[in-house]
Amino acid sequence: MNSTGNKKTPIAELKAVTKSYLTEGGHELKVLDPIDLAVSDGELVALLGQSGSGKSTILRCLTGLIKPSSGMALHKGSPLHGVNTDASIVFQTFALYPWLTVEQNVAVGLMSRDMSRADKQEAVDRAIEIIGLANYHAAYPRELSGGMRQRVGIARALVSRPRMLCLDEAFSALDVLTAENLRQELLTLWRSPGGDLSSIFMVTHNIEEAVEMATRIVVLFPRPGRVGLVLENPLPYPRDSKSPEFQRLVKLIHESITTTTLPDLPPEVPVPGQPISRGRSRMESIPLVPVGQILGLLSLLHDAPELSNIYDISDEIGREFGETIAIVKAAEILEFIDTPKDEVVFTELGRKFIASDPAGRKAIFAEQVFKLRLFHIILALLNEHEEIDSERIVQDIAAALPYDNPEKIFQTMIAWGRYAGLMDHNTKTGMVFVPKEESEQG
Ligand code: ADP
Ligand code: MG
């Protein structure tokens, strides 16, 4: 590992960095709350968080690909101008040029360097050697497997001999074995004494991957993205994923994500004659989950009652933990299920819903949607107008939920509302309206 320079000064650092984007509809989306994060020599920092929480945005700010909205990005203690010259990035999708050979694709990593041809060739050969592509100099990307293509991506990042390697979900498009091999090779490279590579900053939504690799794990909580948990990981390498200490860290992170997404709310004080509803008390966002996935979860709980734990359910439906959490959360705000600790259990209403015929389900769903404050934005307007311009609704959603993408929330609301028979959206005219009662036939 590189030992020159001041060990204390981070290679890359964010100080109180925030970021907002404009959505397609021109609304300001607040993606990051003030973020403080530093990567120093010798560290392997994993940034963990669910999809859409702002991980890639942080990586782009840290490496100088984009500018923060406020706060500061630093390089070795000084304000960062342009890209961080100590850093190289590997993206999830391999981002190779199909018309260039392996060798030429790797050489792209030296494009901005002022080096002689011979030096460039030597550097390219070395990177290709390190990453195990020695017989593929002249191959084209289409001739390579996904794993080999990602090796080219890594070789391209390493060819400039970066002090810090940044990985954005670099293993998530690969099969399990290929991903594991690449992870181990990168760990070996990072740990080998005397190499140029001193630090790795990796973005991932894979909890096991973070625990397997990182010396420090930063868990990002979503909407807005903020640092929720920082864990030092002193486990010796190579790490055994079966060891109790490894499992303890995985569980700890699982729990922190579950409890922030599915908090056990204190019970509301019931109003006599009124159903208890969490939707009544505050404006709550809804997960961007299609109705079909909610129905799928409820059917699964019904058909396989032995599945009561959120991790088992996640395994069973074969989705990422983060996605499963979103589906569970959707079913929970509709009051079909309850989530004490990491258990997932039917409510009375949920049982009744799943036992009902399509018309009955529709009626129950409508009643639950009615209880969600967010839907009152649309329902109140539909009370007074035949049709409403969706643009106006999106504006109102944006004002109510500054950390959500209002267009996406709108689409999901329409999908839920359509299933409930409460609303529909004409994409040609852009108008939202109450659908005509279908004639009830059997
Ligand atoms: P992650 O990498 O954790 O999945 P991102 O940083 O890519 O999250 O995105 C965070 C949020 O910012 C998402 O809601 C995403 O839709 C939004 N976003 C990202 N890039 C842009 C952009 N260029 N314009 C508008 N919104 C964006
Ligand atoms: Mg990302």
Short mmCIF file of C-alpha atoms and ligand atoms in Angstrom, two decimals:
data_model
loop_
_atom_site.label_atom_id
_atom_site.label_comp_id
_atom_site.label_asym_id
_atom_site.label_seq_id
_atom_site.Cartn_x
_atom_site.Cartn_y
_atom_site.Cartn_z
CA MET A 1 0.00 0.00 0.00
CA ASN A 2 1.10 3.51 -0.72
CA SER A 3 2.55 5.16 2.33
CA THR A 4 3.67 8.49 0.96
CA GLY A 5 1.88 11.69 1.84
CA ASN A 6 0.02 12.60 4.94
CA LYS A 7 -1.94 9.58 6.12
CA LYS A 8 -4.44 11.74 7.88
CA THR A 9 -5.51 13.78 4.85
CA PRO A 10 -8.24 11.97 2.94
CA ILE A 11 -7.75 11.30 -0.77
CA ALA A 12 -11.34 12.34 -1.34
CA GLU A 13 -13.79 13.99 0.98
CA LEU A 14 -17.27 15.48 1.06
CA LYS A 15 -18.08 18.21 3.55
CA ALA A 16 -21.76 18.98 4.11
CA VAL A 17 -22.48 18.11 0.49
CA THR A 18 -26.10 18.30 -0.69
CA LYS A 19 -27.54 17.64 -4.12
CA SER A 20 -30.82 18.46 -5.78
CA TYR A 21 -31.89 17.55 -9.29
CA LEU A 22 -34.58 18.87 -11.55
CA THR A 23 -36.98 16.13 -12.62
CA GLU A 24 -38.25 15.83 -16.20
CA GLY A 25 -41.26 17.86 -15.11
CA GLY A 26 -39.03 20.65 -13.81
CA HIS A 27 -39.47 19.96 -10.10
CA GLU A 28 -36.65 20.20 -7.62
CA LEU A 29 -35.85 16.80 -6.15
CA LYS A 30 -33.76 16.89 -2.98
CA VAL A 31 -31.60 13.80 -3.22
CA LEU A 32 -28.99 14.36 -0.51
CA ASP A 33 -29.12 15.92 2.93
CA PRO A 34 -25.73 17.28 4.02
CA ILE A 35 -23.26 14.41 3.63
CA ASP A 36 -19.89 14.16 5.36
CA LEU A 37 -17.72 11.37 4.06
CA ALA A 38 -14.00 10.80 3.67
CA VAL A 39 -11.85 8.11 2.11
CA SER A 40 -8.25 7.91 3.32
CA ASP A 41 -5.23 5.83 2.37
CA GLY A 42 -5.56 2.16 3.21
CA GLU A 43 -9.32 2.23 3.55
CA LEU A 44 -11.93 0.19 1.74
CA VAL A 45 -15.15 2.09 2.27
CA ALA A 46 -18.48 0.60 1.23
CA LEU A 47 -21.48 2.87 0.75
CA LEU A 48 -24.57 0.76 1.20
CA GLY A 49 -28.13 1.77 0.48
CA GLN A 50 -31.24 0.84 -1.40
CA SER A 51 -31.86 1.75 -4.99
CA GLY A 52 -32.53 5.45 -5.45
CA SER A 53 -31.09 6.47 -2.08
CA GLY A 54 -28.39 8.61 -3.70
CA LYS A 55 -25.31 6.33 -3.75
CA SER A 56 -24.28 7.08 -7.33
CA THR A 57 -24.85 10.77 -6.70
CA ILE A 58 -22.42 10.65 -3.77
CA LEU A 59 -19.85 8.77 -5.86
CA ARG A 60 -20.14 11.35 -8.63
CA CYS A 61 -19.70 14.24 -6.20
CA LEU A 62 -16.76 12.54 -4.48
CA THR A 63 -14.93 11.92 -7.75
CA GLY A 64 -15.79 15.32 -9.24
CA LEU A 65 -18.01 14.07 -12.08
CA ILE A 66 -20.75 16.40 -10.86
CA LYS A 67 -20.80 19.44 -8.60
CA PRO A 68 -22.65 19.44 -5.29
CA SER A 69 -25.59 21.82 -4.91
CA SER A 70 -24.02 23.05 -1.68
CA GLY A 71 -21.10 22.02 0.52
CA MET A 72 -17.67 21.08 -0.74
CA ALA A 73 -15.78 18.21 -2.34
CA LEU A 74 -12.10 18.01 -1.40
CA HIS A 75 -9.03 16.33 -2.82
CA LYS A 76 -6.16 15.85 -0.34
CA GLY A 77 -7.61 18.59 1.80
CA SER A 78 -8.01 21.20 -0.95
CA PRO A 79 -11.19 22.13 -2.83
CA LEU A 80 -11.68 19.78 -5.77
CA HIS A 81 -11.66 21.38 -9.22
CA GLY A 82 -12.76 19.09 -12.03
CA VAL A 83 -12.30 15.37 -11.49
CA ASN A 84 -10.25 13.84 -8.69
CA THR A 85 -7.04 12.82 -10.45
CA ASP A 86 -6.28 10.16 -7.84
CA ALA A 87 -9.53 8.32 -8.57
CA SER A 88 -10.72 5.92 -11.26
CA ILE A 89 -14.27 4.67 -11.64
CA VAL A 90 -15.76 1.33 -12.64
CA PHE A 91 -19.46 1.43 -13.50
CA GLN A 92 -22.05 -1.31 -13.23
CA THR A 93 -22.77 -1.53 -16.91
CA PHE A 94 -19.50 -2.16 -18.50
CA ALA A 95 -19.50 0.99 -20.62
CA LEU A 96 -17.11 -0.45 -23.19
CA TYR A 97 -16.88 0.76 -26.77
CA PRO A 98 -18.10 -2.13 -28.94
CA TRP A 99 -15.98 -1.04 -31.90
CA LEU A 100 -12.73 -1.03 -29.90
CA THR A 101 -10.67 -4.08 -28.94
CA VAL A 102 -9.92 -4.98 -25.33
CA GLU A 103 -6.55 -3.28 -25.60
CA GLN A 104 -8.03 -0.12 -27.11
CA ASN A 105 -10.82 -0.05 -24.53
CA VAL A 106 -8.27 -0.23 -21.74
CA ALA A 107 -6.18 2.50 -23.36
CA VAL A 108 -9.18 4.82 -23.10
CA GLY A 109 -8.28 5.08 -19.41
CA LEU A 110 -5.08 6.92 -20.42
CA MET A 111 -6.63 9.22 -22.97
CA SER A 112 -6.05 12.40 -20.99
CA ARG A 113 -2.52 11.42 -19.90
CA ASP A 114 0.52 13.04 -21.39
CA MET A 115 2.61 9.89 -21.96
CA SER A 116 4.71 8.48 -24.76
CA ARG A 117 3.21 5.77 -26.96
CA ALA A 118 5.60 3.21 -25.54
CA ASP A 119 4.76 4.11 -21.94
CA LYS A 120 1.05 3.88 -22.73
CA GLN A 121 1.49 0.46 -24.31
CA GLU A 122 3.44 -0.75 -21.30
CA ALA A 123 0.77 0.53 -18.90
CA VAL A 124 -2.01 -1.11 -20.93
CA ASP A 125 -0.17 -4.44 -21.06
CA ARG A 126 0.41 -4.30 -17.34
CA ALA A 127 -3.26 -3.58 -16.52
CA ILE A 128 -4.41 -6.35 -18.86
CA GLU A 129 -1.98 -8.74 -17.18
CA ILE A 130 -3.05 -7.82 -13.65
CA ILE A 131 -6.71 -8.35 -14.35
CA GLY A 132 -6.25 -11.69 -16.13
CA LEU A 133 -7.04 -10.76 -19.73
CA ALA A 134 -3.66 -11.67 -21.15
CA ASN A 135 -4.95 -13.66 -24.14
CA TYR A 136 -7.65 -11.21 -25.10
CA HIS A 137 -5.76 -8.10 -26.28
CA ALA A 138 -7.35 -8.14 -29.72
CA ALA A 139 -10.82 -9.41 -28.76
CA TYR A 140 -13.95 -7.28 -29.11
CA PRO A 141 -16.41 -6.83 -26.23
CA ARG A 142 -19.10 -8.88 -27.99
CA GLU A 143 -16.76 -11.88 -27.94
CA LEU A 144 -16.46 -11.74 -24.16
CA SER A 145 -18.65 -12.96 -21.28
CA GLY A 146 -20.12 -10.43 -18.85
CA GLY A 147 -17.42 -11.26 -16.33
CA MET A 148 -14.63 -10.71 -18.87
CA ARG A 149 -16.18 -7.44 -19.99
CA GLN A 150 -16.22 -6.18 -16.45
CA ARG A 151 -12.56 -7.18 -16.19
CA VAL A 152 -11.92 -4.86 -19.12
CA GLY A 153 -13.79 -2.13 -17.23
CA ILE A 154 -11.58 -2.69 -14.19
CA ALA A 155 -8.40 -2.82 -16.27
CA ARG A 156 -9.37 0.49 -17.84
CA ALA A 157 -9.77 1.98 -14.37
CA LEU A 158 -6.46 0.54 -13.15
CA VAL A 159 -4.38 1.49 -16.19
CA SER A 160 -3.83 5.01 -14.88
CA ARG A 161 -2.53 3.55 -11.60
CA PRO A 162 -5.10 5.29 -9.41
CA ARG A 163 -4.58 5.70 -5.70
CA MET A 164 -8.32 5.24 -5.21
CA LEU A 165 -10.59 2.89 -7.15
CA CYS A 166 -14.30 3.71 -7.13
CA LEU A 167 -16.81 0.99 -7.94
CA ASP A 168 -20.46 1.74 -8.66
CA GLU A 169 -22.34 -1.55 -8.22
CA ALA A 170 -19.57 -3.07 -10.31
CA PHE A 171 -20.49 -6.68 -9.52
CA SER A 172 -24.26 -6.53 -9.57
CA ALA A 173 -24.70 -7.45 -13.24
CA LEU A 174 -22.49 -10.55 -12.90
CA ASP A 175 -23.36 -14.09 -11.93
CA VAL A 176 -22.61 -15.09 -8.33
CA LEU A 177 -19.37 -17.00 -8.97
CA THR A 178 -17.88 -14.45 -11.35
CA ALA A 179 -18.70 -11.66 -8.95
CA GLU A 180 -17.08 -13.50 -6.06
CA ASN A 181 -13.90 -14.17 -8.05
CA LEU A 182 -13.59 -10.54 -9.06
CA ARG A 183 -14.17 -9.35 -5.51
CA GLN A 184 -11.43 -11.61 -4.20
CA GLU A 185 -9.01 -10.49 -6.92
CA LEU A 186 -9.65 -6.84 -6.17
CA LEU A 187 -9.14 -7.47 -2.46
CA THR A 188 -5.82 -9.16 -3.22
CA LEU A 189 -4.76 -6.25 -5.39
CA TRP A 190 -5.74 -3.69 -2.77
CA ARG A 191 -3.97 -5.61 0.00
CA SER A 192 -0.76 -6.32 -1.91
CA PRO A 193 2.09 -4.31 -0.45
CA GLY A 194 3.88 -1.82 -2.69
CA GLY A 195 1.08 -1.39 -5.19
CA ASP A 196 -0.28 1.98 -6.27
CA LEU A 197 -3.81 1.20 -5.24
CA SER A 198 -4.32 2.41 -1.71
CA SER A 199 -8.06 2.82 -1.28
CA ILE A 200 -11.30 1.49 -2.65
CA PHE A 201 -14.64 3.27 -2.45
CA MET A 202 -17.46 0.98 -3.43
CA VAL A 203 -21.14 1.63 -3.84
CA THR A 204 -23.38 -1.38 -3.42
CA HIS A 205 -26.86 -2.48 -2.34
CA ASN A 206 -25.51 -5.90 -1.43
CA ILE A 207 -25.07 -6.17 2.34
CA GLU A 208 -22.95 -9.34 2.25
CA GLU A 209 -20.66 -7.78 -0.33
CA ALA A 210 -20.05 -4.77 1.91
CA VAL A 211 -19.31 -6.93 4.96
CA GLU A 212 -17.04 -9.18 2.93
CA MET A 213 -14.90 -6.36 1.60
CA ALA A 214 -15.04 -3.13 3.55
CA THR A 215 -12.99 -1.79 6.43
CA ARG A 216 -15.78 0.74 6.99
CA ILE A 217 -19.41 0.52 6.00
CA VAL A 218 -21.54 3.62 5.56
CA VAL A 219 -25.25 2.92 5.40
CA LEU A 220 -27.23 5.52 3.49
CA PHE A 221 -30.85 6.07 4.54
CA PRO A 222 -33.14 7.22 1.75
CA ARG A 223 -35.35 10.23 0.95
CA PRO A 224 -33.38 12.31 1.38
CA GLY A 225 -30.10 10.37 1.24
CA ARG A 226 -28.31 10.74 4.59
CA VAL A 227 -25.69 8.84 6.52
CA GLY A 228 -27.69 6.56 8.81
CA LEU A 229 -25.08 4.25 10.24
CA VAL A 230 -21.30 3.94 10.12
CA LEU A 231 -19.71 0.63 11.05
CA GLU A 232 -16.02 -0.15 11.37
CA ASN A 233 -15.36 -3.67 10.14
CA PRO A 234 -12.18 -5.04 11.70
CA LEU A 235 -12.67 -8.68 10.62
CA PRO A 236 -9.44 -10.17 9.24
CA TYR A 237 -9.16 -11.10 5.56
CA PRO A 238 -10.05 -13.44 3.98
CA ARG A 239 -13.44 -13.17 5.60
CA ASP A 240 -15.62 -16.15 6.27
CA SER A 241 -19.24 -15.34 5.53
CA LYS A 242 -20.32 -18.19 7.81
CA SER A 243 -18.53 -16.86 10.88
CA PRO A 244 -20.71 -15.56 13.72
CA GLU A 245 -19.05 -12.13 13.64
CA PHE A 246 -19.70 -11.76 9.89
CA GLN A 247 -23.31 -12.79 10.39
CA ARG A 248 -23.68 -10.39 13.30
CA LEU A 249 -22.66 -7.44 11.11
CA VAL A 250 -25.02 -8.52 8.32
CA LYS A 251 -27.87 -8.77 10.80
CA LEU A 252 -27.09 -5.40 12.33
CA ILE A 253 -27.24 -3.71 8.94
CA HIS A 254 -30.39 -5.60 7.95
CA GLU A 255 -32.05 -4.42 11.13
CA SER A 256 -31.03 -0.81 10.71
CA ILE A 257 -32.48 -0.74 7.20
CA THR A 258 -35.66 -2.54 8.25
CA THR A 259 -36.38 -0.34 11.25
CA THR A 260 -35.93 2.89 9.31
CA THR A 261 -38.12 1.72 6.46
CA LEU A 262 -40.68 -0.15 8.52
CA PRO A 263 -40.71 1.62 11.88
CA ASP A 264 -42.85 0.18 14.63
CA LEU A 265 -44.98 3.27 15.08
CA PRO A 266 -46.42 3.99 18.49
CA PRO A 267 -50.13 3.18 18.42
CA GLU A 268 -52.35 6.13 17.60
CA VAL A 269 -54.92 7.27 20.11
CA PRO A 270 -58.16 5.93 18.67
CA VAL A 271 -60.99 8.34 17.98
CA PRO A 272 -64.34 6.80 18.98
CA GLY A 273 -66.25 5.71 15.91
CA GLN A 274 -63.27 6.20 13.62
CA PRO A 275 -61.00 3.50 12.27
CA ILE A 276 -57.37 3.82 13.34
CA SER A 277 -55.25 4.81 10.41
CA ARG A 278 -51.67 5.90 10.22
CA GLY A 279 -52.59 7.59 6.98
CA ARG A 280 -54.70 10.11 8.81
CA SER A 281 -52.00 11.58 10.94
CA ARG A 282 -49.43 12.82 8.43
CA MET A 283 -48.61 13.10 4.79
CA GLU A 284 -46.76 9.90 4.04
CA SER A 285 -45.17 8.96 0.76
CA ILE A 286 -46.02 5.68 -0.94
CA PRO A 287 -43.49 3.15 -2.25
CA LEU A 288 -43.30 2.99 -6.04
CA VAL A 289 -44.75 -0.50 -6.17
CA PRO A 290 -47.29 -1.82 -8.70
CA VAL A 291 -50.52 -3.28 -7.33
CA GLY A 292 -49.60 -6.68 -8.76
CA GLN A 293 -46.59 -6.93 -6.47
CA ILE A 294 -48.68 -6.14 -3.41
CA LEU A 295 -51.17 -8.82 -4.43
CA GLY A 296 -48.25 -11.21 -5.02
CA LEU A 297 -46.92 -10.65 -1.53
CA LEU A 298 -50.35 -11.19 0.06
CA SER A 299 -50.90 -14.39 -1.94
CA LEU A 300 -47.51 -15.65 -0.86
CA LEU A 301 -48.26 -14.97 2.82
CA HIS A 302 -51.58 -16.73 2.37
CA ASP A 303 -50.21 -19.77 0.54
CA ALA A 304 -47.05 -20.17 2.62
CA PRO A 305 -47.90 -19.10 6.17
CA GLU A 306 -44.59 -20.53 7.39
CA LEU A 307 -42.90 -17.58 5.68
CA SER A 308 -43.17 -14.98 8.37
CA ASN A 309 -39.78 -13.34 8.35
CA ILE A 310 -38.88 -10.57 5.92
CA TYR A 311 -35.55 -12.16 4.96
CA ASP A 312 -37.18 -15.48 4.13
CA ILE A 313 -39.82 -13.69 2.09
CA SER A 314 -37.12 -11.80 0.23
CA ASP A 315 -35.37 -15.09 -0.61
CA GLU A 316 -38.63 -16.70 -1.63
CA ILE A 317 -39.68 -14.03 -4.09
CA GLY A 318 -36.15 -13.74 -5.40
CA ARG A 319 -35.96 -9.97 -5.13
CA GLU A 320 -33.39 -7.68 -3.66
CA PHE A 321 -33.93 -7.00 0.01
CA GLY A 322 -34.58 -3.33 -0.76
CA GLU A 323 -37.31 -4.16 -3.26
CA THR A 324 -38.95 -6.59 -0.87
CA ILE A 325 -38.95 -3.92 1.80
CA ALA A 326 -40.74 -1.55 -0.57
CA ILE A 327 -43.47 -4.11 -1.33
CA VAL A 328 -43.88 -4.92 2.37
CA LYS A 329 -44.10 -1.23 3.18
CA ALA A 330 -46.80 -0.71 0.53
CA ALA A 331 -48.87 -3.55 1.97
CA GLU A 332 -48.35 -2.12 5.43
CA ILE A 333 -49.52 1.41 4.72
CA LEU A 334 -52.63 -0.15 3.17
CA GLU A 335 -53.03 -1.95 6.53
CA PHE A 336 -53.06 -5.42 4.97
CA ILE A 337 -50.07 -6.54 6.98
CA ASP A 338 -48.24 -5.60 10.12
CA THR A 339 -44.50 -5.73 10.71
CA PRO A 340 -43.61 -6.31 14.33
CA LYS A 341 -39.77 -6.47 14.39
CA ASP A 342 -38.74 -8.24 11.17
CA GLU A 343 -41.87 -10.38 11.06
CA VAL A 344 -44.54 -9.93 8.41
CA VAL A 345 -48.05 -10.90 9.53
CA PHE A 346 -51.53 -10.50 8.10
CA THR A 347 -53.94 -8.06 9.69
CA GLU A 348 -57.61 -9.00 9.98
CA LEU A 349 -58.25 -6.74 7.01
CA GLY A 350 -55.49 -8.38 4.99
CA ARG A 351 -57.04 -11.81 5.55
CA LYS A 352 -60.44 -10.48 4.58
CA PHE A 353 -58.99 -8.85 1.46
CA ILE A 354 -57.23 -11.96 0.20
CA ALA A 355 -60.36 -14.08 0.82
CA SER A 356 -62.59 -11.70 -1.17
CA ASP A 357 -63.67 -11.88 -4.80
CA PRO A 358 -62.37 -9.24 -7.26
CA ALA A 359 -65.22 -6.80 -6.54
CA GLY A 360 -64.74 -7.19 -2.80
CA ARG A 361 -61.00 -6.65 -3.10
CA LYS A 362 -61.60 -3.55 -5.15
CA ALA A 363 -63.95 -2.12 -2.50
CA ILE A 364 -61.52 -2.81 0.35
CA PHE A 365 -58.61 -1.41 -1.62
CA ALA A 366 -60.61 1.75 -2.36
CA GLU A 367 -61.42 2.19 1.31
CA GLN A 368 -57.76 1.90 2.25
CA VAL A 369 -56.60 4.27 -0.46
CA PHE A 370 -59.16 6.77 0.86
CA LYS A 371 -57.40 6.73 4.22
CA LEU A 372 -54.07 7.80 2.79
CA ARG A 373 -53.64 11.55 3.10
CA LEU A 374 -51.55 11.69 -0.05
CA PHE A 375 -54.51 10.56 -2.14
CA HIS A 376 -56.62 13.40 -0.79
CA ILE A 377 -54.60 15.68 -3.07
CA ILE A 378 -56.38 14.04 -5.99
CA LEU A 379 -59.62 12.91 -4.38
CA ALA A 380 -60.45 16.36 -3.01
CA LEU A 381 -60.04 17.89 -6.47
CA LEU A 382 -62.08 15.13 -8.10
CA ASN A 383 -64.89 15.99 -5.71
CA GLU A 384 -65.17 19.41 -7.27
CA HIS A 385 -64.08 18.93 -10.86
CA GLU A 386 -64.96 16.46 -13.55
CA GLU A 387 -61.36 16.37 -14.72
CA ILE A 388 -58.08 17.66 -13.34
CA ASP A 389 -54.92 18.48 -15.20
CA SER A 390 -52.25 16.00 -14.08
CA GLU A 391 -49.70 18.83 -14.14
CA ARG A 392 -51.50 20.53 -11.28
CA ILE A 393 -51.58 17.28 -9.27
CA VAL A 394 -47.88 16.70 -9.83
CA GLN A 395 -47.22 20.24 -8.58
CA ASP A 396 -49.16 19.52 -5.41
CA ILE A 397 -47.35 16.22 -4.86
CA ALA A 398 -44.00 17.97 -5.34
CA ALA A 399 -44.93 20.54 -2.71
CA ALA A 400 -46.10 17.88 -0.25
CA LEU A 401 -43.21 15.44 -0.73
CA PRO A 402 -39.98 17.30 -1.57
CA TYR A 403 -37.82 14.16 -1.33
CA ASP A 404 -39.79 12.14 -3.85
CA ASN A 405 -39.97 12.23 -7.60
CA PRO A 406 -43.49 13.66 -8.05
CA GLU A 407 -44.00 12.24 -11.54
CA LYS A 408 -43.21 8.71 -10.35
CA ILE A 409 -45.39 9.07 -7.26
CA PHE A 410 -48.20 10.31 -9.50
CA GLN A 411 -47.90 7.27 -11.79
CA THR A 412 -48.05 4.92 -8.81
CA MET A 413 -51.04 6.74 -7.31
CA ILE A 414 -52.90 6.46 -10.60
CA ALA A 415 -52.10 2.73 -10.76
CA TRP A 416 -53.40 2.16 -7.22
CA GLY A 417 -56.38 4.45 -7.80
CA ARG A 418 -57.23 2.68 -11.05
CA TYR A 419 -57.24 -0.72 -9.34
CA ALA A 420 -59.50 0.75 -6.67
CA GLY A 421 -61.79 2.18 -9.37
CA LEU A 422 -61.31 5.67 -7.93
CA MET A 423 -59.44 7.45 -10.68
CA ASP A 424 -57.95 7.10 -14.09
CA HIS A 425 -55.60 9.10 -16.25
CA ASN A 426 -55.93 9.86 -19.93
CA THR A 427 -52.33 10.07 -21.11
CA LYS A 428 -53.39 11.78 -24.34
CA THR A 429 -55.22 14.69 -22.73
CA GLY A 430 -53.22 14.60 -19.49
CA MET A 431 -56.46 14.69 -17.52
CA VAL A 432 -57.33 12.70 -14.41
CA PHE A 433 -60.95 11.68 -13.98
CA VAL A 434 -63.30 9.36 -12.10
CA PRO A 435 -63.95 6.27 -14.20
CA LYS A 436 -67.58 5.46 -15.00
CA GLU A 437 -69.09 2.67 -12.91
CA GLU A 438 -68.66 -0.60 -14.73
CA SER A 439 -71.88 -2.58 -14.92
CA GLU A 440 -71.67 -5.28 -12.28
CA GLN A 441 -72.17 -8.62 -13.95
CA GLY A 442 -71.62 -11.59 -11.68
P1 ADP B 1 -28.70 5.14 -6.24
O1 ADP B 1 -27.37 5.13 -6.91
O2 ADP B 1 -28.63 4.95 -4.75
O3 ADP B 1 -29.68 4.18 -6.85
P2 ADP B 1 -28.95 7.77 -7.46
O4 ADP B 1 -27.89 8.61 -6.84
O5 ADP B 1 -28.69 7.24 -8.81
O6 ADP B 1 -29.34 6.61 -6.43
O7 ADP B 1 -30.31 8.60 -7.52
C1 ADP B 1 -30.90 9.18 -6.39
C2 ADP B 1 -32.17 9.89 -6.82
O8 ADP B 1 -31.84 10.95 -7.70
C3 ADP B 1 -33.14 9.00 -7.58
O9 ADP B 1 -34.45 9.38 -7.19
C4 ADP B 1 -32.90 9.36 -9.01
O10 ADP B 1 -34.07 9.17 -9.78
C5 ADP B 1 -32.53 10.82 -8.92
N1 ADP B 1 -31.59 11.24 -9.98
C6 ADP B 1 -30.35 10.76 -10.19
N2 ADP B 1 -29.74 11.38 -11.21
C7 ADP B 1 -30.63 12.30 -11.67
C8 ADP B 1 -30.61 13.29 -12.72
N3 ADP B 1 -29.54 13.45 -13.49
N4 ADP B 1 -31.72 14.03 -12.90
C9 ADP B 1 -32.81 13.88 -12.12
N5 ADP B 1 -32.89 13.00 -11.11
C10 ADP B 1 -31.82 12.20 -10.88
MG MG B 2 -26.68 3.96 -8.48
#
